[in-house]
Amino acid sequence: MRLIQNMCTIAEYPAAGSAAAAECCLGPAGRRLVKIAVVGASGVGKTALVVRFLTKRFIGDYERNAGNLYTRQVQVEGETLAIQVQDTPGIQAHENGLSCNEQLNRCIRWADAVVIVFSITDHKSYELIGQLHQHVQQLHLGTRLPVVLVANKADLLHIKQVDPQLGLQLASMLGCSFYEVSVSENYNGVYNAFHVLCKEVRHKQQPSGTPEKRRTSLIPRPKSPNMQDLKRRFKQALSAKVRTVTSV
Ligand SMILES: Nc1nc2c(ncn2[C@@H]2O[C@H](COP(=O)(O)OP(=O)(O)OP(=O)(O)O)[C@@H](O)[C@H]2O)c(=O)[nH]1
């Protein structure tokens, strides 16, 4: 694993699906680029999750983040992908909806996939998932954006406010994958959550004319006989019959 780039601002990046974004679908060394945004309430462990994924390390304290972008390479199904991970500032819920500023919206639009995080020790962070998921989908109208729901801080069971089972139910209702993780104690869950997203994006990005598809479309179809052919065959059959009759 290698950190290639660190701390760019999301304003520099075009929205996914735009012409400019299509041009930058390739990362360093011409690798396929997968852009992932990590969103959720404040204090749920977004920065910890991103840093754990990038460095395999858990560092106890982080500065409140203002939206850093990191890049690393991963192997997915035999292909090396360049992944950009965008950490985002914490979201708060108000009576009349979520507090998503333009910076956050730009980041969500930019992303090919989103990790939505809540903490099992913070019921409020769980409560805003439904609205947040809806908001994410609205910013990607017309496409099915790959999303993974992550329930963090699984090591803090003694102060849990949300049963992880609820997270699983919510994820299946929203149609996304679910991972219960402890960023502080377990790297595998974190890795798997990002890995499954990369796979989904990779399958989505696969151009329609993939080698497999092209191969199937090249299989020669049986020719249906045209009228000329039918006439010729009919004549042949007729003359054979005539020959048989005359020889009797
Ligand atoms: N016990 C435990 N603590 C965690 C875990 N993940 C994160 N934390 C702690 O939770 C606190 C908040 O983590 P951050 O990564 O800063 O959370 P954030 O969501 O980025 O917060 P904002 O930047 O305010 O949006 C820190 O003190 C972390 O050390 C975990 O899995 N277990």
mmCIF file of C-alpha atoms and ligand atoms in Angstrom:
data_model
loop_
_atom_site.group_PDB
_atom_site.id
_atom_site.type_symbol
_atom_site.label_atom_id
_atom_site.label_comp_id
_atom_site.label_asym_id
_atom_site.label_seq_id
_atom_site.Cartn_x
_atom_site.Cartn_y
_atom_site.Cartn_z
ATOM 1 C CA MET A 1 0.000 0.000 0.000
ATOM 2 C CA ARG A 2 1.274 3.432 -0.899
ATOM 3 C CA LEU A 3 0.025 6.934 -0.264
ATOM 4 C CA ILE A 4 0.278 8.717 -3.574
ATOM 5 C CA GLN A 5 -1.516 11.917 -2.892
ATOM 6 C CA ASN A 6 -2.765 13.613 0.200
ATOM 7 C CA MET A 7 -4.880 16.579 1.193
ATOM 8 C CA CYS A 8 -6.309 17.997 -2.016
ATOM 9 C CA THR A 9 -9.559 19.893 -1.812
ATOM 10 C CA ILE A 10 -12.733 18.458 -3.239
ATOM 11 C CA ALA A 11 -13.395 21.687 -5.131
ATOM 12 C CA GLU A 12 -10.695 20.642 -7.600
ATOM 13 C CA TYR A 13 -12.619 17.557 -8.668
ATOM 14 C CA PRO A 14 -15.474 17.411 -11.157
ATOM 15 C CA ALA A 15 -18.759 15.657 -10.382
ATOM 16 C CA ALA A 16 -19.034 11.962 -11.281
ATOM 17 C CA GLY A 17 -20.747 11.532 -14.615
ATOM 18 C CA SER A 18 -19.645 14.917 -16.002
ATOM 19 C CA ALA A 19 -17.541 15.064 -19.163
ATOM 20 C CA ALA A 20 -14.540 16.185 -17.154
ATOM 21 C CA ALA A 21 -15.052 13.315 -14.726
ATOM 22 C CA ALA A 22 -15.145 10.841 -17.592
ATOM 23 C CA GLU A 23 -11.746 12.124 -18.668
ATOM 24 C CA CYS A 24 -10.304 11.562 -15.192
ATOM 25 C CA CYS A 25 -11.692 8.022 -14.869
ATOM 26 C CA LEU A 26 -8.076 6.982 -15.071
ATOM 27 C CA GLY A 27 -5.836 7.526 -12.086
ATOM 28 C CA PRO A 28 -2.042 7.550 -11.836
ATOM 29 C CA ALA A 29 -0.276 5.284 -14.354
ATOM 30 C CA GLY A 30 -3.508 4.984 -16.328
ATOM 31 C CA ARG A 31 -5.191 2.880 -13.667
ATOM 32 C CA ARG A 32 -8.949 2.804 -13.339
ATOM 33 C CA LEU A 33 -9.939 5.403 -10.736
ATOM 34 C CA VAL A 34 -12.566 4.782 -8.042
ATOM 35 C CA LYS A 35 -13.713 7.810 -6.029
ATOM 36 C CA ILE A 36 -15.234 7.145 -2.622
ATOM 37 C CA ALA A 37 -16.758 9.683 -0.208
ATOM 38 C CA VAL A 38 -17.104 8.860 3.486
ATOM 39 C CA VAL A 39 -20.065 10.616 5.115
ATOM 40 C CA GLY A 40 -21.894 10.534 8.438
ATOM 41 C CA ALA A 41 -22.508 12.436 11.655
ATOM 42 C CA SER A 42 -19.720 14.084 13.593
ATOM 43 C CA GLY A 43 -17.592 11.861 15.818
ATOM 44 C CA VAL A 44 -18.702 8.508 14.346
ATOM 45 C CA GLY A 45 -15.134 7.722 13.282
ATOM 46 C CA LYS A 46 -15.001 8.754 9.616
ATOM 47 C CA THR A 47 -11.430 10.008 9.782
ATOM 48 C CA ALA A 48 -10.394 7.003 11.861
ATOM 49 C CA LEU A 49 -11.986 4.706 9.257
ATOM 50 C CA VAL A 50 -10.246 6.397 6.336
ATOM 51 C CA VAL A 51 -6.867 6.475 8.080
ATOM 52 C CA ARG A 52 -7.251 2.813 9.121
ATOM 53 C CA PHE A 53 -8.028 1.815 5.540
ATOM 54 C CA LEU A 54 -5.090 3.781 4.176
ATOM 55 C CA THR A 55 -2.444 3.013 6.761
ATOM 56 C CA LYS A 56 -3.826 -0.068 8.578
ATOM 57 C CA ARG A 57 -3.304 1.947 11.773
ATOM 58 C CA PHE A 58 -5.700 3.273 14.346
ATOM 59 C CA ILE A 59 -4.608 6.615 15.707
ATOM 60 C CA GLY A 60 -6.725 7.661 18.696
ATOM 61 C CA ASP A 61 -7.129 11.368 18.080
ATOM 62 C CA TYR A 62 -7.734 13.306 14.937
ATOM 63 C CA GLU A 63 -8.240 16.955 14.193
ATOM 64 C CA ARG A 64 -11.783 17.826 13.195
ATOM 65 C CA ASN A 65 -11.492 17.378 9.505
ATOM 66 C CA ALA A 66 -12.297 19.891 6.791
ATOM 67 C CA GLY A 67 -12.466 17.379 3.952
ATOM 68 C CA ASN A 68 -9.194 15.743 3.014
ATOM 69 C CA LEU A 69 -8.684 13.586 -0.034
ATOM 70 C CA TYR A 70 -6.362 10.586 -0.017
ATOM 71 C CA THR A 71 -5.276 8.163 -2.711
ATOM 72 C CA ARG A 72 -4.005 4.603 -2.595
ATOM 73 C CA GLN A 73 -3.920 1.622 -4.886
ATOM 74 C CA VAL A 74 -5.721 -1.661 -4.273
ATOM 75 C CA GLN A 75 -6.003 -4.962 -6.052
ATOM 76 C CA VAL A 76 -9.588 -5.840 -6.924
ATOM 77 C CA GLU A 77 -10.332 -9.014 -8.858
ATOM 78 C CA GLY A 78 -6.806 -9.045 -10.265
ATOM 79 C CA GLU A 79 -6.835 -5.398 -11.366
ATOM 80 C CA THR A 80 -4.897 -2.622 -9.631
ATOM 81 C CA LEU A 81 -7.227 0.301 -9.038
ATOM 82 C CA ALA A 82 -6.384 3.819 -7.917
ATOM 83 C CA ILE A 83 -8.768 4.764 -5.128
ATOM 84 C CA GLN A 84 -9.421 8.285 -3.963
ATOM 85 C CA VAL A 85 -11.062 8.502 -0.559
ATOM 86 C CA GLN A 86 -12.686 11.733 0.499
ATOM 87 C CA ASP A 87 -13.133 12.333 4.214
ATOM 88 C CA THR A 88 -15.906 14.836 4.935
ATOM 89 C CA PRO A 89 -16.962 17.089 7.800
ATOM 90 C CA GLY A 90 -19.629 15.674 10.156
ATOM 91 C CA ILE A 91 -23.280 16.146 9.248
ATOM 92 C CA GLN A 92 -25.891 17.299 11.715
ATOM 93 C CA ALA A 93 -29.620 16.768 11.609
ATOM 94 C CA HIS A 94 -31.941 19.718 12.225
ATOM 95 C CA GLU A 95 -35.706 19.811 12.613
ATOM 96 C CA ASN A 96 -36.102 20.716 8.964
ATOM 97 C CA GLY A 97 -33.554 18.284 7.554
ATOM 98 C CA LEU A 98 -29.845 17.673 7.285
ATOM 99 C CA SER A 99 -27.173 20.335 7.390
ATOM 100 C CA CYS A 100 -25.385 19.519 4.139
ATOM 101 C CA ASN A 101 -23.344 22.449 2.894
ATOM 102 C CA GLU A 102 -22.298 22.930 -0.725
ATOM 103 C CA GLN A 103 -18.829 21.512 -0.048
ATOM 104 C CA LEU A 104 -20.343 18.251 1.132
ATOM 105 C CA ASN A 105 -22.811 18.111 -1.765
ATOM 106 C CA ARG A 106 -19.995 18.673 -4.244
ATOM 107 C CA CYS A 107 -18.106 15.837 -2.644
ATOM 108 C CA ILE A 108 -21.079 13.463 -2.869
ATOM 109 C CA ARG A 109 -21.663 14.390 -6.526
ATOM 110 C CA TRP A 110 -17.979 13.808 -7.260
ATOM 111 C CA ALA A 111 -18.032 10.294 -5.778
ATOM 112 C CA ASP A 112 -18.515 6.997 -7.638
ATOM 113 C CA ALA A 113 -19.501 5.359 -4.344
ATOM 114 C CA VAL A 114 -20.296 6.387 -0.785
ATOM 115 C CA VAL A 115 -19.569 4.946 2.655
ATOM 116 C CA ILE A 116 -22.225 6.047 5.153
ATOM 117 C CA VAL A 117 -20.997 5.691 8.732
ATOM 118 C CA PHE A 118 -22.800 5.710 12.061
ATOM 119 C CA SER A 119 -21.634 4.801 15.530
ATOM 120 C CA ILE A 120 -23.360 2.153 17.624
ATOM 121 C CA THR A 121 -22.724 4.429 20.619
ATOM 122 C CA ASP A 122 -24.686 7.336 19.131
ATOM 123 C CA HIS A 123 -28.354 6.799 18.327
ATOM 124 C CA LYS A 124 -28.628 10.226 16.657
ATOM 125 C CA SER A 125 -25.949 9.228 14.135
ATOM 126 C CA TYR A 126 -28.093 6.196 13.249
ATOM 127 C CA GLU A 127 -31.297 8.236 13.013
ATOM 128 C CA LEU A 128 -29.985 10.432 10.225
ATOM 129 C CA ILE A 129 -28.956 7.530 7.950
ATOM 130 C CA GLY A 130 -32.307 7.284 6.144
ATOM 131 C CA GLN A 131 -32.316 10.989 5.273
ATOM 132 C CA LEU A 132 -28.647 10.959 4.383
ATOM 133 C CA HIS A 133 -29.061 7.987 2.059
ATOM 134 C CA GLN A 134 -31.979 9.722 0.365
ATOM 135 C CA HIS A 135 -29.932 12.906 -0.009
ATOM 136 C CA VAL A 136 -27.037 10.955 -1.566
ATOM 137 C CA GLN A 137 -29.355 9.255 -4.050
ATOM 138 C CA GLN A 138 -30.988 12.573 -4.956
ATOM 139 C CA LEU A 139 -27.592 13.988 -5.880
ATOM 140 C CA HIS A 140 -27.106 11.005 -8.220
ATOM 141 C CA LEU A 141 -30.546 10.872 -9.804
ATOM 142 C CA GLY A 142 -30.804 8.413 -12.656
ATOM 143 C CA THR A 143 -27.939 6.184 -11.533
ATOM 144 C CA ARG A 144 -27.704 3.521 -8.860
ATOM 145 C CA LEU A 145 -24.837 4.748 -6.717
ATOM 146 C CA PRO A 146 -23.006 1.969 -4.823
ATOM 147 C CA VAL A 147 -23.369 2.625 -1.091
ATOM 148 C CA VAL A 148 -22.135 0.719 1.930
ATOM 149 C CA LEU A 149 -23.469 1.266 5.452
ATOM 150 C CA VAL A 150 -20.890 0.964 8.232
ATOM 151 C CA ALA A 151 -21.738 0.660 11.930
ATOM 152 C CA ASN A 152 -18.584 1.677 13.777
ATOM 153 C CA LYS A 153 -17.259 1.338 17.348
ATOM 154 C CA ALA A 154 -18.348 -2.289 17.728
ATOM 155 C CA ASP A 155 -15.780 -2.595 20.541
ATOM 156 C CA LEU A 156 -17.848 -0.252 22.730
ATOM 157 C CA LEU A 157 -20.710 -2.693 23.338
ATOM 158 C CA HIS A 158 -21.053 -1.639 26.981
ATOM 159 C CA ILE A 159 -22.203 1.847 25.901
ATOM 160 C CA LYS A 160 -24.050 0.887 22.746
ATOM 161 C CA GLN A 161 -27.214 2.797 21.863
ATOM 162 C CA VAL A 162 -27.947 1.027 18.576
ATOM 163 C CA ASP A 163 -28.282 -2.707 18.113
ATOM 164 C CA PRO A 164 -26.136 -3.605 15.068
ATOM 165 C CA GLN A 165 -29.084 -5.765 13.939
ATOM 166 C CA LEU A 166 -30.967 -2.512 13.283
ATOM 167 C CA GLY A 167 -28.145 -1.419 11.002
ATOM 168 C CA LEU A 168 -28.450 -4.641 9.056
ATOM 169 C CA GLN A 169 -32.210 -4.211 8.687
ATOM 170 C CA LEU A 170 -31.805 -0.607 7.573
ATOM 171 C CA ALA A 171 -29.157 -1.557 5.027
ATOM 172 C CA SER A 172 -31.359 -4.231 3.494
ATOM 173 C CA MET A 173 -34.225 -1.722 3.351
ATOM 174 C CA LEU A 174 -31.979 0.787 1.581
ATOM 175 C CA GLY A 175 -30.552 -1.899 -0.702
ATOM 176 C CA CYS A 176 -26.926 -1.522 0.327
ATOM 177 C CA SER A 177 -24.241 -3.686 1.948
ATOM 178 C CA PHE A 178 -23.706 -3.522 5.696
ATOM 179 C CA TYR A 179 -20.550 -3.868 7.799
ATOM 180 C CA GLU A 180 -20.300 -3.723 11.548
ATOM 181 C CA VAL A 181 -16.732 -2.730 12.361
ATOM 182 C CA SER A 182 -14.457 -1.568 15.099
ATOM 183 C CA VAL A 183 -11.987 0.735 13.426
ATOM 184 C CA SER A 184 -9.906 0.640 16.601
ATOM 185 C CA GLU A 185 -9.719 -3.146 16.840
ATOM 186 C CA ASN A 186 -10.283 -4.729 13.476
ATOM 187 C CA TYR A 187 -8.754 -3.854 10.119
ATOM 188 C CA ASN A 188 -10.443 -6.623 8.091
ATOM 189 C CA GLY A 189 -13.983 -5.264 8.393
ATOM 190 C CA VAL A 190 -12.773 -1.833 7.292
ATOM 191 C CA TYR A 191 -10.891 -3.267 4.334
ATOM 192 C CA ASN A 192 -13.883 -5.409 3.291
ATOM 193 C CA ALA A 193 -16.266 -2.444 3.318
ATOM 194 C CA PHE A 194 -14.053 -0.490 0.893
ATOM 195 C CA HIS A 195 -13.252 -3.562 -1.145
ATOM 196 C CA VAL A 196 -16.899 -4.432 -1.798
ATOM 197 C CA LEU A 197 -17.553 -0.862 -2.933
ATOM 198 C CA CYS A 198 -14.600 -0.941 -5.332
ATOM 199 C CA LYS A 199 -15.918 -4.181 -6.792
ATOM 200 C CA GLU A 200 -19.371 -2.691 -7.325
ATOM 201 C CA VAL A 201 -17.937 0.418 -8.979
ATOM 202 C CA ARG A 202 -15.644 -1.677 -11.138
ATOM 203 C CA HIS A 203 -18.575 -3.760 -12.385
ATOM 204 C CA LYS A 204 -20.574 -0.597 -13.025
ATOM 205 C CA GLN A 205 -17.711 1.088 -14.899
ATOM 206 C CA GLN A 206 -17.030 -1.976 -17.050
ATOM 207 C CA PRO A 207 -17.777 -0.702 -20.565
ATOM 208 C CA SER A 208 -20.668 -2.432 -22.317
ATOM 209 C CA GLY A 209 -18.305 -3.789 -24.993
ATOM 210 C CA THR A 210 -16.252 -5.876 -22.551
ATOM 211 C CA PRO A 211 -14.253 -8.721 -24.100
ATOM 212 C CA GLU A 212 -16.793 -11.248 -22.727
ATOM 213 C CA LYS A 213 -19.729 -9.406 -24.257
ATOM 214 C CA ARG A 214 -17.964 -8.821 -27.561
ATOM 215 C CA ARG A 215 -17.122 -12.483 -27.737
ATOM 216 C CA THR A 216 -20.761 -13.499 -27.342
ATOM 217 C CA SER A 217 -21.901 -10.980 -29.936
ATOM 218 C CA LEU A 218 -19.343 -12.452 -32.389
ATOM 219 C CA ILE A 219 -20.806 -15.962 -32.224
ATOM 220 C CA PRO A 220 -22.193 -16.452 -35.788
ATOM 221 C CA ARG A 221 -25.962 -16.623 -35.816
ATOM 222 C CA PRO A 222 -27.516 -19.409 -37.944
ATOM 223 C CA LYS A 223 -28.463 -17.831 -41.270
ATOM 224 C CA SER A 224 -32.151 -17.802 -42.065
ATOM 225 C CA PRO A 225 -32.630 -18.898 -45.697
ATOM 226 C CA ASN A 226 -33.609 -16.115 -48.089
ATOM 227 C CA MET A 227 -36.165 -16.461 -50.879
ATOM 228 C CA GLN A 228 -33.547 -17.195 -53.583
ATOM 229 C CA ASP A 229 -32.140 -19.944 -51.446
ATOM 230 C CA LEU A 230 -35.571 -21.421 -50.760
ATOM 231 C CA LYS A 231 -36.447 -21.396 -54.506
ATOM 232 C CA ARG A 232 -33.162 -23.096 -55.345
ATOM 233 C CA ARG A 233 -33.718 -25.791 -52.714
ATOM 234 C CA PHE A 234 -37.334 -26.263 -53.862
ATOM 235 C CA LYS A 235 -36.197 -26.713 -57.494
ATOM 236 C CA GLN A 236 -33.552 -29.212 -56.430
ATOM 237 C CA ALA A 237 -36.077 -31.228 -54.451
ATOM 238 C CA LEU A 238 -38.558 -31.129 -57.333
ATOM 239 C CA SER A 239 -36.055 -32.278 -59.983
ATOM 240 C CA ALA A 240 -34.916 -35.108 -57.682
ATOM 241 C CA LYS A 241 -38.539 -36.243 -57.384
ATOM 242 C CA VAL A 242 -39.010 -36.014 -61.162
ATOM 243 C CA ARG A 243 -35.857 -38.071 -61.666
ATOM 244 C CA THR A 244 -37.129 -40.702 -59.209
ATOM 245 C CA VAL A 245 -40.526 -40.892 -60.937
ATOM 246 C CA THR A 246 -39.000 -41.220 -64.474
ATOM 247 C CA SER A 247 -36.583 -43.937 -63.387
ATOM 248 C CA VAL A 248 -39.434 -46.127 -62.049
HETATM 249 N N1 LIG B 1 -13.416 2.918 20.812
HETATM 250 C C1 LIG B 1 -13.422 3.350 19.555
HETATM 251 N N2 LIG B 1 -13.219 4.653 19.283
HETATM 252 C C2 LIG B 1 -13.232 5.037 17.997
HETATM 253 C C3 LIG B 1 -13.450 4.120 16.931
HETATM 254 N N3 LIG B 1 -13.409 4.819 15.784
HETATM 255 C C4 LIG B 1 -13.174 6.091 16.106
HETATM 256 N N4 LIG B 1 -13.066 6.245 17.441
HETATM 257 C C5 LIG B 1 -12.847 7.484 18.187
HETATM 258 O O1 LIG B 1 -13.944 8.335 17.976
HETATM 259 C C6 LIG B 1 -13.525 9.696 17.987
HETATM 260 C C7 LIG B 1 -14.013 10.390 16.717
HETATM 261 O O2 LIG B 1 -13.342 9.823 15.611
HETATM 262 P P1 LIG B 1 -13.142 10.657 14.256
HETATM 263 O O3 LIG B 1 -12.513 9.738 13.292
HETATM 264 O O4 LIG B 1 -12.473 11.954 14.518
HETATM 265 O O5 LIG B 1 -14.667 10.931 13.881
HETATM 266 P P2 LIG B 1 -15.232 11.792 12.650
HETATM 267 O O6 LIG B 1 -16.486 11.133 12.232
HETATM 268 O O7 LIG B 1 -14.200 11.959 11.599
HETATM 269 O O8 LIG B 1 -15.548 13.173 13.354
HETATM 270 P P3 LIG B 1 -15.698 14.646 12.673
HETATM 271 O O9 LIG B 1 -14.379 15.018 12.085
HETATM 272 O O10 LIG B 1 -16.097 15.526 13.821
HETATM 273 O O11 LIG B 1 -16.777 14.553 11.655
HETATM 274 C C8 LIG B 1 -12.000 9.682 18.117
HETATM 275 O O12 LIG B 1 -11.659 9.896 19.450
HETATM 276 C C9 LIG B 1 -11.622 8.259 17.712
HETATM 277 O O13 LIG B 1 -10.456 7.812 18.346
HETATM 278 C C10 LIG B 1 -13.667 2.737 17.265
HETATM 279 O O14 LIG B 1 -13.880 1.857 16.425
HETATM 280 N N5 LIG B 1 -13.645 2.423 18.591
#
